[in-house]
């Protein structure tokens, strides 16, 4: 058992521990990044071998018999710590306690279950055979409920998991949020479907040479003021962003020959994530407070750039001459207006990942309702497909033809991520509220129309990015917006925008 | 202090230790690979932070108080071990003993010295100012001599270092080798210089589009039978090969627009390294016996493909129609013969890394002689430039205009790698001896002319690759060639080839 001479020595130990955690996270992040960008196809086994060892060693940096001694010593001497160190101790204590609350054998059993479940889910999805997957989902739901009891027996199980994925999020907040969406968006989506405006986006599916699309990515990243000396772009199947530290961020995209906008919006979206990381506070480097504070706030940054900036009339007008010059034949008969409409085509559909800005959150709302009911016991996993299909009909007006395009479409539940979906949609809502606040300081529309994004990025840096993980999501919203989270900014934004696009009356 | 119940338990511990070493080597290899392929420019600091921690932890996997107990236990129970495990124990014991022979404080001091020396060397090279670097080289030489005494006081210091870089290599063997080169090649190079054959390779410096060069790389790798599911190619400044394990190998190249052959021979060279790793024995995976056995044998494989195959008349003829089709305008007036001559143009020059097949080993011979004299004390570091320049004049007939293009050109000595250079040249000599042996089993010329390299690769797999590090270099040569290393195969090969190319009459 370790003993500490003084607080200084214990703080040094704490910093060293976090530096090691950062290093191991960098190394395993690197292995992951390589695996989905440059690695040859048949190299999974050797990488799995390495990652198993690295992640076990990494886990032991935090979870060992010395850590509680260190953390308890620092908690006892909390008054001698500076503010950031206090936060680090709090954060690490929480992480450590969580790992010790779930009995090791149950944790191992669950890992084995998830491994099997993901494998079976893959097969079930291909065959569109929910019955194959149902017994696994039933066990996952049961374990999720049981583990919630270990983590915080005082809270309702679903609240425990919402909080795991988006700190301080509760069903109370989420219910109010989704109720607002339901009331405002379901009617709006129906109106849009009946609009006389019919959007033809066929020009965006002409042949767009990959090398020119690559050039366009560089252009977008420059306009977004992304520092290329600290941020690279690579190609992958499913685009994502990864940060090894605040000075080394990688975004990825996927180029499709007959789809101009797919990679374009991937780059803008991932660029938003990248800016959050690149602009984080220097003082948090190599500590547990580095990096974005939550999935929801992260998504607010990516969606801010993708939708609020990227799909705006002003930015479309700014990009138009560049695109017309880069792709003269494909853009021969394309007007600014046509480009704006093409990237804002809204249409209820079956698949979440392909949904447009207007209908996206409906997909999340459906999943939220289903998760809530499964965790409360109100909905049996056996009845999931029927309920899924009923909600898709009710909210989006679409008929689900099979489970492959229905409740088997996402991998999340097979990986045990119940409570994760809401943060995707919250990001959108946060971003609309941020826009409202930003507009008090900046002429956002004028800047966007000029492609002058620097003041916008600076505003986000000052109000969001620089805090890294040192503030929780609700604190960030308060700092940013001078009020608590309010869902109506998001629905107002969507109503205003899509009424304009689809020329809706009243 | 650990105790072992039985040999089985100790062997399991030994395997686990090696698996961890392999994992850490994979992780840090990945970080290195990324740093010179896809990483953004200004990311060195964060990577340094991670690599420092990973390499310290990696070092401690071997160097800790349990390792000698484990190894001694296994040595005491050696008769119960299978052959490979015996070799692993021997290898690890040697590695462990070496780390414990050099006093820690001297080792740390030396690391600091090397760090400074590399930094100063960079600056000195830019300024072409040897005097700046000389005091550092003097200290490096002195430390090299002192450390050799720690490692093996019974051997001559330079023998210790030759053996470090190429196991079982001695000055006796190297002297005989370089004496043969001196006697045979110095006159040959003079004859070539006087030949009436003047080679015009200007066509190879036309504009070669990078995308077509990339396509050509894929073609070459296919012809070499490199399994792309286990071997990727990336782009970098200074081409190299790295293996994460035998099923995950990466080669790299550097495309130059106005130089067709630069990347072409990089790909063939690195492809030779890659085949050695890809064809290693499965039974050595995740052990210290995995990977190529030495730098010299590795270089024999890369040079075999680069020079013996890649620059042969047969292979040139095989590639010619492909190149003519890929680059019709650049190859409009180019004949097979012109291509063969262009890639075999031999000319004494100043820079080792740009030297041709014929003169390359002269650059190494000069460095060998200088190292030997510096380590024996016969040559002071102060007198190095004069002696360097004298030898370049004597062996290659060239005047060294400055130290930048003279004794400051290579980074090796600033990094403490004294005794490393000979293995570069030995690789060439090994490959010529291997060719001689291979010709007893295969019609190498006919296969090469058809581009049918599979039987050649299979032969190398059977006689070299499959042993990975389980056999030392001299054993590999004996297995391969049924005799000990003989330098004359190499000089005979060069004499025959360049007499033909340059139409020399004896």
PDB file of N, CA and C in Angstrom, chain A residues 326-364:
ATOM      1  N   UNK A 326     -15.282  24.134 -60.111  1.00  0.00           N
ATOM      2  CA  UNK A 326     -14.642  22.824 -59.947  1.00  0.00           C
ATOM      3  C   UNK A 326     -15.326  21.757 -60.807  1.00  0.00           C
ATOM      4  N   UNK A 327     -16.645  21.855 -60.919  1.00  0.00           N
ATOM      5  CA  UNK A 327     -17.408  20.844 -61.673  1.00  0.00           C
ATOM      6  C   UNK A 327     -18.257  21.536 -62.748  1.00  0.00           C
ATOM      7  N   UNK A 328     -17.589  22.141 -63.738  1.00  0.00           N
ATOM      8  CA  UNK A 328     -18.353  22.955 -64.695  1.00  0.00           C
ATOM      9  C   UNK A 328     -19.427  22.170 -65.455  1.00  0.00           C
ATOM     10  N   UNK A 329     -19.121  20.940 -65.868  1.00  0.00           N
ATOM     11  CA  UNK A 329     -20.131  20.241 -66.664  1.00  0.00           C
ATOM     12  C   UNK A 329     -21.292  19.771 -65.788  1.00  0.00           C
ATOM     13  N   UNK A 330     -20.981  19.252 -64.605  1.00  0.00           N
ATOM     14  CA  UNK A 330     -22.047  18.771 -63.723  1.00  0.00           C
ATOM     15  C   UNK A 330     -22.946  19.922 -63.238  1.00  0.00           C
ATOM     16  N   UNK A 331     -22.377  21.133 -63.129  1.00  0.00           N
ATOM     17  CA  UNK A 331     -23.131  22.276 -62.611  1.00  0.00           C
ATOM     18  C   UNK A 331     -23.643  23.200 -63.726  1.00  0.00           C
ATOM     19  N   UNK A 332     -23.582  22.710 -64.954  1.00  0.00           N
ATOM     20  CA  UNK A 332     -23.914  23.557 -66.103  1.00  0.00           C
ATOM     21  C   UNK A 332     -25.268  24.256 -65.933  1.00  0.00           C
ATOM     22  N   UNK A 333     -26.296  23.488 -65.586  1.00  0.00           N
ATOM     23  CA  UNK A 333     -27.645  24.070 -65.490  1.00  0.00           C
ATOM     24  C   UNK A 333     -28.123  24.213 -64.050  1.00  0.00           C
ATOM     25  N   UNK A 334     -27.176  24.172 -63.120  1.00  0.00           N
ATOM     26  CA  UNK A 334     -27.561  24.212 -61.710  1.00  0.00           C
ATOM     27  C   UNK A 334     -27.501  25.650 -61.184  1.00  0.00           C
ATOM     28  N   UNK A 335     -28.583  26.095 -60.568  1.00  0.00           N
ATOM     29  CA  UNK A 335     -28.590  27.434 -59.956  1.00  0.00           C
ATOM     30  C   UNK A 335     -28.304  27.304 -58.463  1.00  0.00           C
ATOM     31  N   UNK A 336     -28.007  28.467 -57.841  1.00  0.00           N
ATOM     32  CA  UNK A 336     -27.814  28.511 -56.388  1.00  0.00           C
ATOM     33  C   UNK A 336     -29.001  27.895 -55.667  1.00  0.00           C
ATOM     34  N   UNK A 337     -30.167  28.305 -56.116  1.00  0.00           N
ATOM     35  CA  UNK A 337     -31.412  27.846 -55.502  1.00  0.00           C
ATOM     36  C   UNK A 337     -31.530  26.322 -55.590  1.00  0.00           C
ATOM     37  N   UNK A 338     -31.178  25.761 -56.743  1.00  0.00           N
ATOM     38  CA  UNK A 338     -31.267  24.307 -56.916  1.00  0.00           C
ATOM     39  C   UNK A 338     -30.336  23.585 -55.939  1.00  0.00           C
ATOM     40  N   UNK A 339     -29.155  24.188 -55.750  1.00  0.00           N
ATOM     41  CA  UNK A 339     -28.201  23.585 -54.811  1.00  0.00           C
ATOM     42  C   UNK A 339     -28.764  23.628 -53.392  1.00  0.00           C
ATOM     43  N   UNK A 340     -29.309  24.786 -53.024  1.00  0.00           N
ATOM     44  CA  UNK A 340     -29.887  24.934 -51.686  1.00  0.00           C
ATOM     45  C   UNK A 340     -31.000  23.922 -51.450  1.00  0.00           C
ATOM     46  N   UNK A 341     -31.880  23.770 -52.441  1.00  0.00           N
ATOM     47  CA  UNK A 341     -33.001  22.832 -52.285  1.00  0.00           C
ATOM     48  C   UNK A 341     -32.495  21.388 -52.216  1.00  0.00           C
ATOM     49  N   UNK A 342     -31.519  21.069 -53.071  1.00  0.00           N
ATOM     50  CA  UNK A 342     -31.035  19.675 -53.125  1.00  0.00           C
ATOM     51  C   UNK A 342     -30.483  19.232 -51.771  1.00  0.00           C
ATOM     52  N   UNK A 343     -29.769  20.140 -51.085  1.00  0.00           N
ATOM     53  CA  UNK A 343     -29.154  19.719 -49.822  1.00  0.00           C
ATOM     54  C   UNK A 343     -30.120  19.850 -48.653  1.00  0.00           C
ATOM     55  N   UNK A 344     -31.345  20.297 -48.940  1.00  0.00           N
ATOM     56  CA  UNK A 344     -32.337  20.403 -47.874  1.00  0.00           C
ATOM     57  C   UNK A 344     -33.610  19.623 -48.175  1.00  0.00           C
ATOM     58  N   UNK A 345     -33.506  18.689 -49.073  1.00  0.00           N
ATOM     59  CA  UNK A 345     -34.645  17.831 -49.416  1.00  0.00           C
ATOM     60  C   UNK A 345     -35.040  17.038 -48.169  1.00  0.00           C
ATOM     61  N   UNK A 346     -36.301  17.169 -47.765  1.00  0.00           N
ATOM     62  CA  UNK A 346     -36.757  16.472 -46.553  1.00  0.00           C
ATOM     63  C   UNK A 346     -37.838  15.474 -46.915  1.00  0.00           C
ATOM     64  N   UNK A 347     -37.687  14.274 -46.426  1.00  0.00           N
ATOM     65  CA  UNK A 347     -38.583  13.193 -46.823  1.00  0.00           C
ATOM     66  C   UNK A 347     -38.552  12.122 -45.746  1.00  0.00           C
ATOM     67  N   UNK A 348     -39.691  11.785 -45.166  1.00  0.00           N
ATOM     68  CA  UNK A 348     -39.701  10.721 -44.165  1.00  0.00           C
ATOM     69  C   UNK A 348     -39.123   9.443 -44.773  1.00  0.00           C
ATOM     70  N   UNK A 349     -38.288   8.738 -43.997  1.00  0.00           N
ATOM     71  CA  UNK A 349     -37.648   7.542 -44.539  1.00  0.00           C
ATOM     72  C   UNK A 349     -37.451   6.523 -43.423  1.00  0.00           C
ATOM     73  N   UNK A 350     -36.893   5.395 -43.795  1.00  0.00           N
ATOM     74  CA  UNK A 350     -36.800   4.280 -42.840  1.00  0.00           C
ATOM     75  C   UNK A 350     -35.503   4.263 -42.046  1.00  0.00           C
ATOM     76  N   UNK A 351     -34.431   4.760 -42.667  1.00  0.00           N
ATOM     77  CA  UNK A 351     -33.101   4.533 -42.086  1.00  0.00           C
ATOM     78  C   UNK A 351     -32.564   5.813 -41.424  1.00  0.00           C
ATOM     79  N   UNK A 352     -32.273   5.714 -40.134  1.00  0.00           N
ATOM     80  CA  UNK A 352     -31.803   6.855 -39.360  1.00  0.00           C
ATOM     81  C   UNK A 352     -30.588   7.537 -39.970  1.00  0.00           C
ATOM     82  N   UNK A 353     -29.570   6.729 -40.316  1.00  0.00           N
ATOM     83  CA  UNK A 353     -28.299   7.330 -40.746  1.00  0.00           C
ATOM     84  C   UNK A 353     -28.425   8.067 -42.078  1.00  0.00           C
ATOM     85  N   UNK A 354     -29.529   7.812 -42.798  1.00  0.00           N
ATOM     86  CA  UNK A 354     -29.698   8.501 -44.083  1.00  0.00           C
ATOM     87  C   UNK A 354     -30.726   9.622 -43.993  1.00  0.00           C
ATOM     88  N   UNK A 355     -31.229   9.883 -42.794  1.00  0.00           N
ATOM     89  CA  UNK A 355     -32.323  10.858 -42.647  1.00  0.00           C
ATOM     90  C   UNK A 355     -31.834  12.281 -42.852  1.00  0.00           C
ATOM     91  N   UNK A 356     -32.742  13.161 -43.276  1.00  0.00           N
ATOM     92  CA  UNK A 356     -32.420  14.571 -43.485  1.00  0.00           C
ATOM     93  C   UNK A 356     -32.540  15.336 -42.173  1.00  0.00           C
ATOM     94  N   UNK A 357     -32.199  16.620 -42.252  1.00  0.00           N
ATOM     95  CA  UNK A 357     -32.179  17.456 -41.053  1.00  0.00           C
ATOM     96  C   UNK A 357     -33.542  17.527 -40.359  1.00  0.00           C
ATOM     97  N   UNK A 358     -34.602  17.593 -41.152  1.00  0.00           N
ATOM     98  CA  UNK A 358     -35.928  17.764 -40.564  1.00  0.00           C
ATOM     99  C   UNK A 358     -36.421  16.506 -39.844  1.00  0.00           C
ATOM    100  N   UNK A 359     -36.233  15.370 -40.474  1.00  0.00           N
ATOM    101  CA  UNK A 359     -36.841  14.146 -39.931  1.00  0.00           C
ATOM    102  C   UNK A 359     -35.910  13.378 -38.992  1.00  0.00           C
ATOM    103  N   UNK A 360     -34.645  13.763 -38.946  1.00  0.00           N
ATOM    104  CA  UNK A 360     -33.667  12.983 -38.180  1.00  0.00           C
ATOM    105  C   UNK A 360     -34.099  12.713 -36.742  1.00  0.00           C
ATOM    106  N   UNK A 361     -34.515  13.755 -36.057  1.00  0.00           N
ATOM    107  CA  UNK A 361     -34.802  13.582 -34.633  1.00  0.00           C
ATOM    108  C   UNK A 361     -36.010  12.691 -34.359  1.00  0.00           C
ATOM    109  N   UNK A 362     -36.868  12.509 -35.355  1.00  0.00           N
ATOM    110  CA  UNK A 362     -37.989  11.577 -35.178  1.00  0.00           C
ATOM    111  C   UNK A 362     -37.478  10.144 -34.992  1.00  0.00           C
ATOM    112  N   UNK A 363     -36.439   9.808 -35.749  1.00  0.00           N
ATOM    113  CA  UNK A 363     -35.840   8.474 -35.613  1.00  0.00           C
ATOM    114  C   UNK A 363     -35.329   8.269 -34.180  1.00  0.00           C
ATOM    115  N   UNK A 364     -34.763   9.324 -33.628  1.00  0.00           N
ATOM    116  CA  UNK A 364     -34.218   9.243 -32.269  1.00  0.00           C
ATOM    117  C   UNK A 364     -35.350   9.171 -31.255  1.00  0.00           C
TER     118      UNK A 364
END
